[in-house]
CSV table of C-alpha atoms in Angstrom, one decimal:
chain,number,residue,atom,x,y,z
Q,7,MET,CA,14.0,1.8,6.8
Q,8,ILE,CA,17.7,3.2,6.2
Q,9,SER,CA,20.6,0.4,7.0
Q,10,ALA,CA,24.1,1.4,7.5
Q,11,PRO,CA,25.9,1.9,4.2
Q,12,LEU,CA,29.0,-0.7,6.1
Q,13,SER,CA,30.0,-2.2,2.2
Q,14,ARG,CA,28.4,-4.3,-0.4
Q,15,ARG,CA,28.6,-7.6,1.2
Q,16,GLY,CA,27.3,-6.5,4.6
Q,17,PHE,CA,24.5,-4.7,3.0
Q,18,LEU,CA,23.8,-7.7,0.8
Q,19,ALA,CA,24.6,-10.6,3.2
Q,20,GLY,CA,21.3,-8.3,5.1
Q,21,LEU,CA,21.2,-11.2,8.6
Q,22,GLY,CA,23.3,-11.1,11.1
Q,23,GLY,CA,22.5,-12.7,14.9
Q,24,VAL,CA,23.8,-13.6,18.5
Q,25,GLY,CA,23.6,-16.3,20.0
Q,26,ALA,CA,19.6,-16.2,21.8
Q,27,ALA,CA,20.2,-19.1,23.6
Q,28,SER,CA,24.2,-19.3,24.0
Q,29,LEU,CA,27.4,-17.7,21.1
Q,30,LEU,CA,29.6,-21.0,20.3
Q,31,GLY,CA,31.7,-19.5,17.6
Q,32,ALA,CA,31.8,-21.4,14.1
Q,33,CYS,CA,30.9,-24.2,16.1
Q,34,ALA,CA,29.0,-26.5,13.0
Q,35,THR,CA,26.8,-28.7,15.0
Q,36,GLY,CA,23.4,-29.2,14.4
Q,37,SER,CA,20.6,-30.7,16.5
Q,38,ASP,CA,22.2,-32.3,20.1
Q,39,ASP,CA,19.6,-35.6,19.4
Q,40,SER,CA,20.4,-37.8,21.8
Q,41,SER,CA,17.6,-37.9,23.5
Q,42,GLY,CA,16.5,-40.2,20.7
Q,43,SER,CA,13.4,-37.8,20.2
Q,44,ALA,CA,13.8,-35.1,17.5
Q,45,ALA,CA,10.9,-33.5,18.6
Q,46,SER,CA,12.6,-32.7,22.0
Q,47,SER,CA,16.3,-31.7,20.7
Q,48,THR,CA,17.1,-28.7,20.5
Q,49,LEU,CA,17.2,-26.4,16.3
Q,50,THR,CA,20.3,-24.8,15.4
Q,51,LEU,CA,20.1,-21.5,13.9
Q,52,GLN,CA,23.9,-20.6,12.2
Q,53,SER,CA,24.3,-17.1,10.8
Q,54,SER,CA,26.2,-15.0,8.6
Q,55,LEU,CA,26.6,-11.2,10.0
Q,56,SER,CA,27.3,-9.8,13.4
Q,57,ASP,CA,26.5,-6.0,11.9
Q,58,PRO,CA,24.8,-4.7,15.3
Q,59,ASP,CA,21.7,-3.2,14.2
Q,60,PRO,CA,20.6,-6.8,12.1
Q,61,LYS,CA,22.3,-8.9,15.0
Q,62,ALA,CA,20.3,-7.3,17.2
Q,63,ALA,CA,17.5,-7.7,15.4
Q,64,LEU,CA,17.7,-11.4,14.9
Q,65,THR,CA,18.1,-11.7,18.2
Q,66,LYS,CA,14.7,-10.3,19.3
Q,67,VAL,CA,13.0,-12.0,16.0
Q,68,VAL,CA,14.6,-15.3,17.3
Q,69,GLU,CA,13.9,-15.0,20.5
Q,70,GLY,CA,10.2,-15.1,20.1
Q,71,TYR,CA,9.7,-18.3,18.2
Q,72,THR,CA,9.2,-21.1,21.5
Q,73,LYS,CA,8.5,-23.8,20.0
Q,74,ASN,CA,11.5,-25.6,19.5
Q,75,LYS,CA,14.4,-24.4,21.7
Q,76,THR,CA,17.0,-22.8,19.8
Q,77,THR,CA,20.6,-22.0,20.2
Q,78,LEU,CA,21.9,-19.3,17.4
Q,79,ASN,CA,25.3,-19.3,16.4
Q,80,THR,CA,26.8,-16.3,14.8
Q,81,ILE,CA,30.1,-16.5,13.0
Q,82,ALA,CA,31.8,-13.7,10.5
Q,83,ILE,CA,30.4,-13.7,7.0
Q,84,GLU,CA,34.1,-14.7,5.5
Q,85,THR,CA,34.5,-17.4,7.7
Q,86,PHE,CA,30.7,-18.4,7.3
Q,87,ARG,CA,31.5,-18.4,3.2
Q,88,ALA,CA,34.7,-20.4,3.7
Q,89,GLN,CA,32.9,-23.3,6.1
Q,90,LEU,CA,29.5,-23.4,4.3
Q,91,PRO,CA,30.5,-26.7,2.8
Q,92,THR,CA,31.8,-28.2,5.8
Q,93,TYR,CA,28.6,-26.6,7.7
Q,94,LEU,CA,26.1,-28.6,5.2
Q,95,ASN,CA,28.2,-31.4,4.5
Q,96,SER,CA,29.6,-33.0,8.4
Q,97,GLY,CA,27.9,-35.7,9.9
Q,98,ASN,CA,25.8,-33.4,12.4
Q,99,PRO,CA,25.4,-29.9,10.5
Q,100,PRO,CA,23.5,-26.6,11.7
Q,101,ASP,CA,19.6,-27.3,10.7
Q,102,VAL,CA,19.0,-23.6,9.4
Q,103,LEU,CA,21.6,-21.3,8.1
Q,104,THR,CA,21.3,-17.8,7.1
Q,105,TRP,CA,22.0,-17.1,3.0
Q,106,TYR,CA,21.5,-15.7,0.1
Q,107,ALA,CA,19.1,-17.3,-2.9
Q,108,GLY,CA,20.5,-17.6,-6.1
Q,109,SER,CA,23.9,-19.8,-7.4
Q,110,VAL,CA,25.1,-21.4,-4.4
Q,111,ALA,CA,21.7,-22.6,-3.1
Q,112,ARG,CA,21.2,-23.9,-6.2
Q,113,ASP,CA,24.7,-26.0,-6.5
Q,114,TYR,CA,24.1,-26.7,-2.9
Q,115,ALA,CA,20.7,-28.4,-3.6
Q,116,SER,CA,21.8,-30.1,-6.3
Q,117,LYS,CA,24.6,-32.1,-4.5
Q,118,GLY,CA,21.9,-32.9,-2.6
Q,119,PHE,CA,22.6,-30.8,0.9
Q,120,LEU,CA,19.4,-28.8,1.2
Q,121,LEU,CA,16.7,-30.4,2.2
Q,122,ASP,CA,13.5,-29.8,0.0
Q,123,VAL,CA,11.4,-27.4,1.2
Q,124,SER,CA,8.2,-27.1,-1.6
Q,125,ASP,CA,5.7,-28.3,0.6
Q,126,LEU,CA,6.5,-24.8,3.0
Q,127,TRP,CA,5.6,-23.1,-0.9
Q,128,THR,CA,1.6,-24.6,-1.3
Q,129,GLY,CA,-1.2,-24.4,0.8
Q,130,SER,CA,-1.3,-22.9,4.4
Q,131,GLY,CA,2.8,-22.5,4.0
Q,132,PRO,CA,4.4,-19.3,5.0
Q,133,CYS,CA,5.0,-18.5,2.0
Q,134,ALA,CA,2.5,-20.4,-0.4
Q,135,ASN,CA,1.2,-16.2,-1.2
Q,136,PHE,CA,5.2,-15.4,-2.0
Q,137,SER,CA,5.5,-14.1,-5.6
Q,138,PRO,CA,5.8,-16.2,-8.4
Q,139,ALA,CA,9.9,-14.5,-9.1
Q,140,LEU,CA,10.4,-15.4,-6.0
Q,141,LYS,CA,9.2,-19.2,-5.8
Q,142,GLU,CA,11.2,-19.1,-9.1
Q,143,LEU,CA,14.6,-18.0,-7.6
Q,144,SER,CA,13.7,-20.5,-4.3
Q,145,THR,CA,13.3,-23.5,-6.7
Q,146,ALA,CA,16.4,-26.0,-7.9
Q,147,GLU,CA,15.7,-29.2,-9.9
Q,148,GLY,CA,11.6,-28.9,-9.6
Q,149,LYS,CA,12.3,-28.7,-5.7
Q,150,GLN,CA,12.0,-25.1,-3.3
Q,151,ILE,CA,15.6,-25.1,-1.0
Q,152,PHE,CA,15.3,-21.7,0.1
Q,153,ILE,CA,13.2,-19.1,1.8
Q,154,PRO,CA,13.4,-15.9,1.5
Q,155,THR,CA,12.3,-13.4,3.9
Q,156,ASN,CA,14.4,-10.0,2.3
Q,157,TYR,CA,14.9,-8.3,-0.5
Q,158,TYR,CA,16.4,-5.0,-1.8
Q,159,TRP,CA,16.2,-3.7,-5.1
Q,160,TRP,CA,18.2,-1.8,-7.9
Q,161,GLY,CA,17.5,0.7,-9.9
Q,162,VAL,CA,18.6,4.2,-12.2
Q,163,PHE,CA,17.8,6.7,-8.9
Q,164,TYR,CA,17.9,10.1,-9.1
Q,165,ARG,CA,17.0,13.8,-7.9
Q,166,LYS,CA,12.9,14.4,-8.6
Q,167,SER,CA,14.2,18.5,-8.3
Q,168,ALA,CA,16.8,18.1,-10.7
Q,169,PHE,CA,14.5,16.4,-13.6
Q,170,GLN,CA,12.2,19.3,-13.3
Q,171,GLU,CA,15.4,21.8,-13.3
Q,172,TRP,CA,16.6,19.7,-16.2
Q,173,GLY,CA,13.0,19.5,-17.7
Q,174,VAL,CA,13.4,15.5,-18.8
Q,175,GLN,CA,11.4,12.8,-17.3
Q,176,ALA,CA,12.4,9.9,-15.7
Q,177,PRO,CA,11.7,6.9,-19.7
Q,178,THR,CA,10.2,4.1,-20.3
Q,179,THR,CA,12.6,2.7,-23.5
Q,180,TRP,CA,16.0,2.5,-24.5
Q,181,ASP,CA,15.2,5.5,-27.0
Q,182,GLU,CA,13.9,7.5,-24.1
Q,183,PHE,CA,16.7,6.8,-22.2
Q,184,ILE,CA,19.2,7.7,-24.1
Q,185,ALA,CA,17.9,11.0,-25.2
Q,186,VAL,CA,17.5,12.1,-21.5
Q,187,CYS,CA,20.9,11.7,-21.0
Q,188,LYS,CA,21.9,14.0,-24.3
Q,189,THR,CA,19.7,16.5,-22.3
Q,190,ILE,CA,21.7,16.4,-19.0
Q,191,LYS,CA,24.7,16.5,-20.7
Q,192,SER,CA,23.5,19.9,-22.7
Q,193,LYS,CA,23.5,21.0,-19.4
Q,194,GLY,CA,26.7,20.3,-18.5
Q,195,VAL,CA,25.8,18.5,-15.8
Q,196,ALA,CA,27.5,14.6,-16.2
Q,197,PRO,CA,24.0,12.1,-16.9
Q,198,LEU,CA,25.7,9.2,-14.9
Q,199,SER,CA,27.5,8.6,-12.1
Q,200,MET,CA,29.3,4.9,-11.5
Q,201,GLY,CA,31.7,4.2,-9.2
Q,202,THR,CA,34.6,2.0,-9.5
Q,203,GLY,CA,37.6,2.4,-8.2
Q,204,SER,CA,37.9,0.7,-5.3
Q,205,THR,CA,34.8,-1.3,-6.2
Q,206,PRO,CA,34.7,-1.8,-9.8
Q,207,TRP,CA,31.9,-4.1,-9.3
Q,208,VAL,CA,29.8,-1.6,-9.4
Q,209,ALA,CA,30.2,-1.8,-13.3
Q,210,SER,CA,28.1,-5.1,-13.1
Q,211,GLY,CA,25.0,-3.8,-12.2
Q,212,TRP,CA,24.5,-2.0,-16.0
Q,213,PHE,CA,26.1,-5.5,-17.6
Q,214,ASP,CA,23.7,-7.2,-15.8
Q,215,TYR,CA,20.5,-5.3,-17.0
Q,216,LEU,CA,21.7,-4.8,-20.5
Q,217,ASN,CA,21.7,-8.6,-20.2
Q,218,LEU,CA,18.3,-8.8,-18.7
Q,219,ARG,CA,16.9,-6.4,-21.5
Q,220,VAL,CA,18.4,-7.7,-24.4
Q,221,ASN,CA,18.9,-11.7,-23.8
Q,222,GLY,CA,16.2,-12.2,-21.5
Q,223,ALA,CA,17.4,-13.7,-17.8
Q,224,GLU,CA,17.6,-17.4,-19.0
Q,225,PHE,CA,20.1,-16.7,-21.1
Q,226,HIS,CA,21.6,-14.6,-17.9
Q,227,ARG,CA,21.7,-17.0,-15.7
Q,228,GLU,CA,22.7,-19.5,-18.2
Q,229,LEU,CA,25.6,-17.4,-19.2
Q,230,LEU,CA,27.1,-17.3,-15.8
Q,231,ALA,CA,27.0,-20.4,-15.3
Q,232,GLY,CA,29.1,-20.9,-17.9
Q,233,LYS,CA,26.5,-22.1,-20.3
Q,234,HIS,CA,27.4,-19.3,-23.1
Q,235,SER,CA,30.3,-17.6,-23.9
Q,236,PHE,CA,30.8,-14.2,-22.7
Q,237,ASP,CA,31.9,-13.5,-26.8
Q,238,SER,CA,29.4,-14.1,-27.8
Q,239,ALA,CA,27.3,-12.5,-30.5
Q,240,GLU,CA,24.5,-12.4,-27.5
Q,241,VAL,CA,26.8,-11.0,-25.2
Q,242,LYS,CA,28.4,-8.3,-28.0
Q,243,THR,CA,24.9,-6.8,-28.5
Q,244,VAL,CA,25.0,-6.6,-25.1
Q,245,MET,CA,27.6,-4.4,-24.9
Q,246,ASP,CA,27.0,-2.2,-27.9
Q,247,HIS,CA,24.2,-1.0,-25.6
Q,248,TYR,CA,26.8,-0.3,-22.7
Q,249,ARG,CA,29.0,1.8,-25.2
Q,250,GLN,CA,26.1,4.1,-25.4
Q,251,LEU,CA,26.6,5.2,-21.9
Q,252,VAL,CA,30.4,5.4,-22.3
Q,253,GLU,CA,30.1,9.0,-23.3
Q,254,TYR,CA,27.5,10.4,-20.4
Q,255,ILE,CA,29.4,8.4,-18.1
Q,256,ASP,CA,31.0,10.9,-15.6
Q,257,PRO,CA,34.9,10.0,-16.0
Q,258,LYS,CA,35.9,10.5,-12.3
Q,259,GLY,CA,33.8,7.6,-11.5
Q,260,ARG,CA,36.9,5.7,-12.7
Q,261,SER,CA,38.1,6.8,-9.0
Q,262,TYR,CA,35.3,6.5,-7.3
Q,263,SER,CA,33.9,4.0,-5.0
Q,264,TRP,CA,30.1,3.1,-4.9
Q,265,GLN,CA,29.8,6.0,-1.4
Q,266,ASP,CA,31.6,8.6,-3.5
Q,267,ALA,CA,29.9,8.3,-7.0
Q,268,VAL,CA,26.2,9.4,-4.2
Q,269,THR,CA,28.1,13.3,-4.1
Q,270,PRO,CA,27.8,14.2,-7.3
Q,271,LEU,CA,23.9,12.8,-7.5
Q,272,ALA,CA,23.4,14.4,-4.3
Q,273,SER,CA,24.8,17.6,-5.6
Q,274,LYS,CA,23.1,17.5,-9.1
Q,275,LYS,CA,26.8,17.0,-10.6
Q,276,ALA,CA,25.6,14.4,-12.1
Q,277,GLY,CA,22.3,13.0,-13.3
Q,278,MET,CA,21.1,9.0,-12.2
Q,279,TYR,CA,23.1,6.2,-11.4
Q,280,LEU,CA,22.0,3.1,-11.1
Q,281,ILE,CA,23.0,1.2,-7.5
Q,282,GLY,CA,21.1,-0.6,-5.1
Q,283,ALA,CA,18.5,1.2,-2.9
Q,284,PHE,CA,21.2,1.2,-0.1
Q,285,ILE,CA,21.3,4.4,-1.8
Q,286,SER,CA,19.4,5.6,0.3
Q,287,SER,CA,22.0,5.1,3.3
Q,288,ALA,CA,24.9,7.6,1.8
Q,289,VAL,CA,22.7,10.3,0.5
Q,290,PRO,CA,22.0,13.3,3.0
Q,291,GLN,CA,19.4,12.8,5.1
Q,292,ASP,CA,17.8,15.8,3.8
Q,293,GLN,CA,17.6,15.2,0.4
Q,294,VAL,CA,16.1,11.4,0.6
Q,295,GLY,CA,12.6,12.7,0.2
Q,296,ASP,CA,14.1,14.1,-2.5
Q,297,LEU,CA,14.8,10.5,-4.2
Q,298,ASP,CA,13.4,8.2,-7.0
Q,299,PHE,CA,14.2,5.8,-9.4
Q,300,PHE,CA,12.6,3.9,-12.5
Q,301,ARG,CA,13.2,0.7,-13.8
Q,302,VAL,CA,16.2,0.0,-16.7
Q,303,PRO,CA,14.5,0.9,-19.7
Q,304,VAL,CA,13.0,-1.8,-22.0
Q,305,ILE,CA,15.1,-2.4,-24.8
Q,306,ASP,CA,13.2,-5.1,-26.9
Q,307,PRO,CA,9.7,-5.5,-25.9
Q,308,SER,CA,9.5,-9.4,-26.3
Q,309,VAL,CA,11.5,-9.5,-23.8
Q,310,PRO,CA,9.8,-10.8,-20.3
Q,311,LEU,CA,11.1,-8.1,-17.5
Q,312,ALA,CA,12.8,-8.9,-14.8
Q,313,GLU,CA,14.8,-7.2,-12.0
Q,314,GLU,CA,17.6,-7.9,-10.2
Q,315,ALA,CA,16.8,-7.9,-6.6
Q,316,PRO,CA,19.4,-9.5,-4.0
Q,317,THR,CA,17.5,-11.7,-2.0
Q,318,ASP,CA,18.2,-13.1,1.6
Q,319,GLY,CA,16.5,-16.0,3.6
Q,320,TYR,CA,17.3,-19.3,5.0
Q,321,PHE,CA,18.6,-22.8,4.0
Q,322,ALA,CA,18.1,-25.6,5.8
Q,323,SER,CA,19.8,-28.5,5.8
Q,324,ALA,CA,18.7,-31.8,4.4
Q,325,LYS,CA,20.7,-33.9,7.4
Q,326,SER,CA,19.2,-31.7,9.8
Q,327,ARG,CA,18.7,-35.0,13.2
Q,328,ASN,CA,15.2,-32.7,13.4
Q,329,PRO,CA,13.7,-31.6,10.0
Q,330,GLN,CA,10.4,-31.2,10.8
Q,331,GLY,CA,11.6,-28.5,13.3
Q,332,ALA,CA,13.7,-27.0,10.9
Q,333,LYS,CA,10.7,-26.2,8.6
Q,334,ASP,CA,8.9,-24.6,11.1
Q,335,LEU,CA,11.7,-22.2,12.3
Q,336,LEU,CA,11.8,-21.9,8.5
Q,337,THR,CA,7.8,-21.1,9.1
Q,338,TYR,CA,8.2,-19.0,11.9
Q,339,LEU,CA,11.1,-17.0,10.3
Q,340,ALA,CA,9.2,-16.4,7.4
Q,341,SER,CA,5.7,-14.9,8.6
Q,342,ALA,CA,4.9,-11.5,8.3
Q,343,PRO,CA,5.6,-10.8,12.0
Q,344,ALA,CA,9.0,-12.2,11.8
Q,345,GLN,CA,10.0,-10.7,8.3
Q,346,GLN,CA,8.5,-7.5,9.2
Q,347,GLN,CA,10.3,-7.1,13.1
Q,348,PHE,CA,13.2,-7.9,11.8
Q,349,ILE,CA,13.3,-4.9,9.5
Q,350,GLU,CA,12.3,-2.6,11.7
Q,351,LEU,CA,14.5,-3.1,14.1
Q,352,ALA,CA,17.5,-4.1,11.9
Q,353,LYS,CA,16.4,-0.2,10.0
Q,354,SER,CA,17.4,-2.0,6.8
Q,355,SER,CA,15.9,-0.6,3.5
Q,356,ASN,CA,14.8,-4.3,2.2
Q,357,LEU,CA,11.7,-4.6,1.5
Q,358,PRO,CA,9.8,-7.9,2.7
Q,359,THR,CA,8.7,-10.7,0.8
Q,360,SER,CA,5.9,-11.5,2.7
Q,361,PRO,CA,2.6,-9.9,0.8
Q,362,THR,CA,0.4,-9.7,4.6
Q,363,VAL,CA,3.3,-7.1,5.7
Q,364,ASP,CA,2.1,-4.4,6.4
Q,365,THR,CA,3.2,-1.6,4.6
Q,366,THR,CA,1.4,1.2,4.7
Q,367,LYS,CA,4.2,3.3,6.9
Q,368,PHE,CA,7.1,2.4,4.3
Q,369,SER,CA,7.8,5.6,2.6
Q,370,PRO,CA,6.8,5.9,-1.3
Q,371,LEU,CA,10.3,4.8,-2.2
Q,372,VAL,CA,10.0,1.7,-0.9
Q,373,GLN,CA,6.6,1.3,-1.7
Q,374,LYS,CA,7.5,1.9,-5.2
Q,375,GLY,CA,10.0,-0.4,-4.8
Q,376,ILE,CA,7.7,-3.1,-4.0
Q,377,THR,CA,5.6,-2.8,-6.7
Q,378,MET,CA,7.9,-3.1,-9.6
Q,379,LEU,CA,9.8,-6.2,-7.9
Q,380,ASN,CA,5.6,-7.9,-7.8
Q,381,ASP,CA,5.4,-6.8,-10.8
Q,382,SER,CA,8.7,-8.2,-12.1
Q,383,LYS,CA,8.9,-11.9,-14.5
Q,384,ALA,CA,11.7,-12.9,-13.2
Q,385,ILE,CA,13.8,-11.9,-10.3
Q,386,THR,CA,17.8,-12.1,-10.4
Q,387,GLN,CA,20.5,-11.6,-7.9
Q,388,PHE,CA,23.5,-9.0,-8.8
Q,389,PHE,CA,26.6,-10.8,-11.1
Q,390,ASN,CA,28.5,-12.6,-8.3
Q,391,ARG,CA,25.3,-14.1,-6.1
Q,392,ASP,CA,24.3,-15.6,-9.8
Q,393,SER,CA,27.4,-16.9,-10.2
Q,394,SER,CA,30.7,-16.8,-7.8
Q,395,ASP,CA,33.7,-14.4,-6.2
Q,396,GLU,CA,35.5,-15.5,-8.8
Q,397,LEU,CA,34.0,-14.9,-11.5
Q,398,GLN,CA,33.2,-11.4,-10.2
Q,399,THR,CA,36.8,-11.1,-10.0
Q,400,THR,CA,36.4,-11.8,-13.8
Q,401,ALA,CA,34.0,-8.7,-14.6
Q,402,ASP,CA,36.0,-6.1,-12.6
Q,403,THR,CA,38.6,-6.6,-14.6
Q,404,ALA,CA,37.0,-7.1,-18.0
Q,405,LEU,CA,34.3,-4.1,-17.6
Q,406,THR,CA,36.7,-1.9,-16.0
Q,407,LYS,CA,39.1,-1.9,-18.8
Q,408,PHE,CA,35.9,-2.3,-21.0
Q,409,LEU,CA,35.2,1.8,-19.2
Q,410,ASP,CA,39.0,2.8,-20.1
Q,411,ARG,CA,39.0,1.4,-23.5
Q,412,PRO,CA,35.8,0.9,-25.4
Q,413,GLY,CA,37.4,0.4,-28.8
Q,414,ASP,CA,38.9,-3.0,-27.5
Q,415,VAL,CA,35.4,-4.2,-26.6
Q,416,ASN,CA,36.1,-7.7,-28.5
Q,417,LYS,CA,39.8,-8.0,-27.9
Q,418,ILE,CA,38.1,-7.7,-24.2
Q,419,LEU,CA,35.5,-10.5,-24.5
Q,420,THR,CA,38.3,-12.6,-25.9
Q,421,GLU,CA,39.8,-12.1,-22.8
Q,422,TRP,CA,37.3,-12.1,-20.0
Q,423,GLN,CA,36.2,-15.8,-22.2
Q,424,ALA,CA,39.3,-17.0,-21.5
Q,425,SER,CA,39.3,-15.8,-17.9
Q,426,ALA,CA,35.5,-17.1,-17.3
Q,427,LYS,CA,36.5,-20.6,-18.5
Q,428,LYS,CA,39.2,-21.1,-16.5
Q,429,VAL,CA,37.4,-19.8,-13.1
Q,430,ILE,CA,34.1,-22.1,-14.1
Q,431,GLY,CA,35.8,-25.5,-15.1
Q,432,SER,CA,38.6,-25.0,-11.9
């Protein structure tokens, strides 16, 4: 259940493949319907990554689908990202495409590019028993337009043996959390690790979670969609809580990558690290069993608990020449056997979205992650997945400035809003 720590974007995309029938480069051609029979046409599955393990895994999964002939095209992630609008808007688009849940999927749905797959979420459909949070995540304008097949969780990770040595326990409230930070600092240890040098996006993890805990998931999504201002009173309250953390964050982290910031956690020179489950691929293997996590503590008990869970899966083109075939392929890909096969062969620490996947062989850490997400009232993605890469850049600039000069927070938020307005208005 461990995946290689290549890059955050590589990990986040989570899916890849080569041609089960043929490899057609960046071709955006969809079903061949020249015969006039949609039922006999070849389906095209356009995939966004070619990392070795996920690539081999998806190849095997697609080879097991026999109802319709399927061509699997693999496109490098940056090319796929740039060409996605072209794929969906072409006269003969791919039938099914890998991507992830969030603002991009909802935006394409609002333009009429995505197939309505609501029927796969009801009755005996493959997603009928998926969690309500996943259904909400896959919905746009009252219709389900996305099929989630795997996701992973974020949490505050720590070493169990270190907490035992320091005499602290996993907190559940904000006050308890700050108390834990104070105790760890008194031991001469940096309470929080954070690698924001070459990977400044890590700073958005705390921003996202504090906004979720203070203002809730709906406000958070609306903020990232441009419906609220980054210099609003609500965001200033978020930054008040973020400012409480600054004295506990390892200052060396401003020159670390996210991977580098794992080292002080592993060596007990830092106490905790808010990061995705992909941390398990960067921790020395003999310490993985000592790794544990807790959810970001409650700040306002009246705010429903939401969790960051970047979610990968598939959507289908509204222009597919074989929509029923596309839905049948999605049904197969969403099935428990297909999910389990992909995750195992991909050597991934991602979680299955199907509740019927046998998780008894998963590690206790992974099973705890599944339980936490199943108990969540809402699921969000990550800053750029709920907004855009361009807006992520504005966050990187603002939040790293804040970490260096927390006293300038009001000025920084004003500048952030101005930058965000340009991005959202473009």
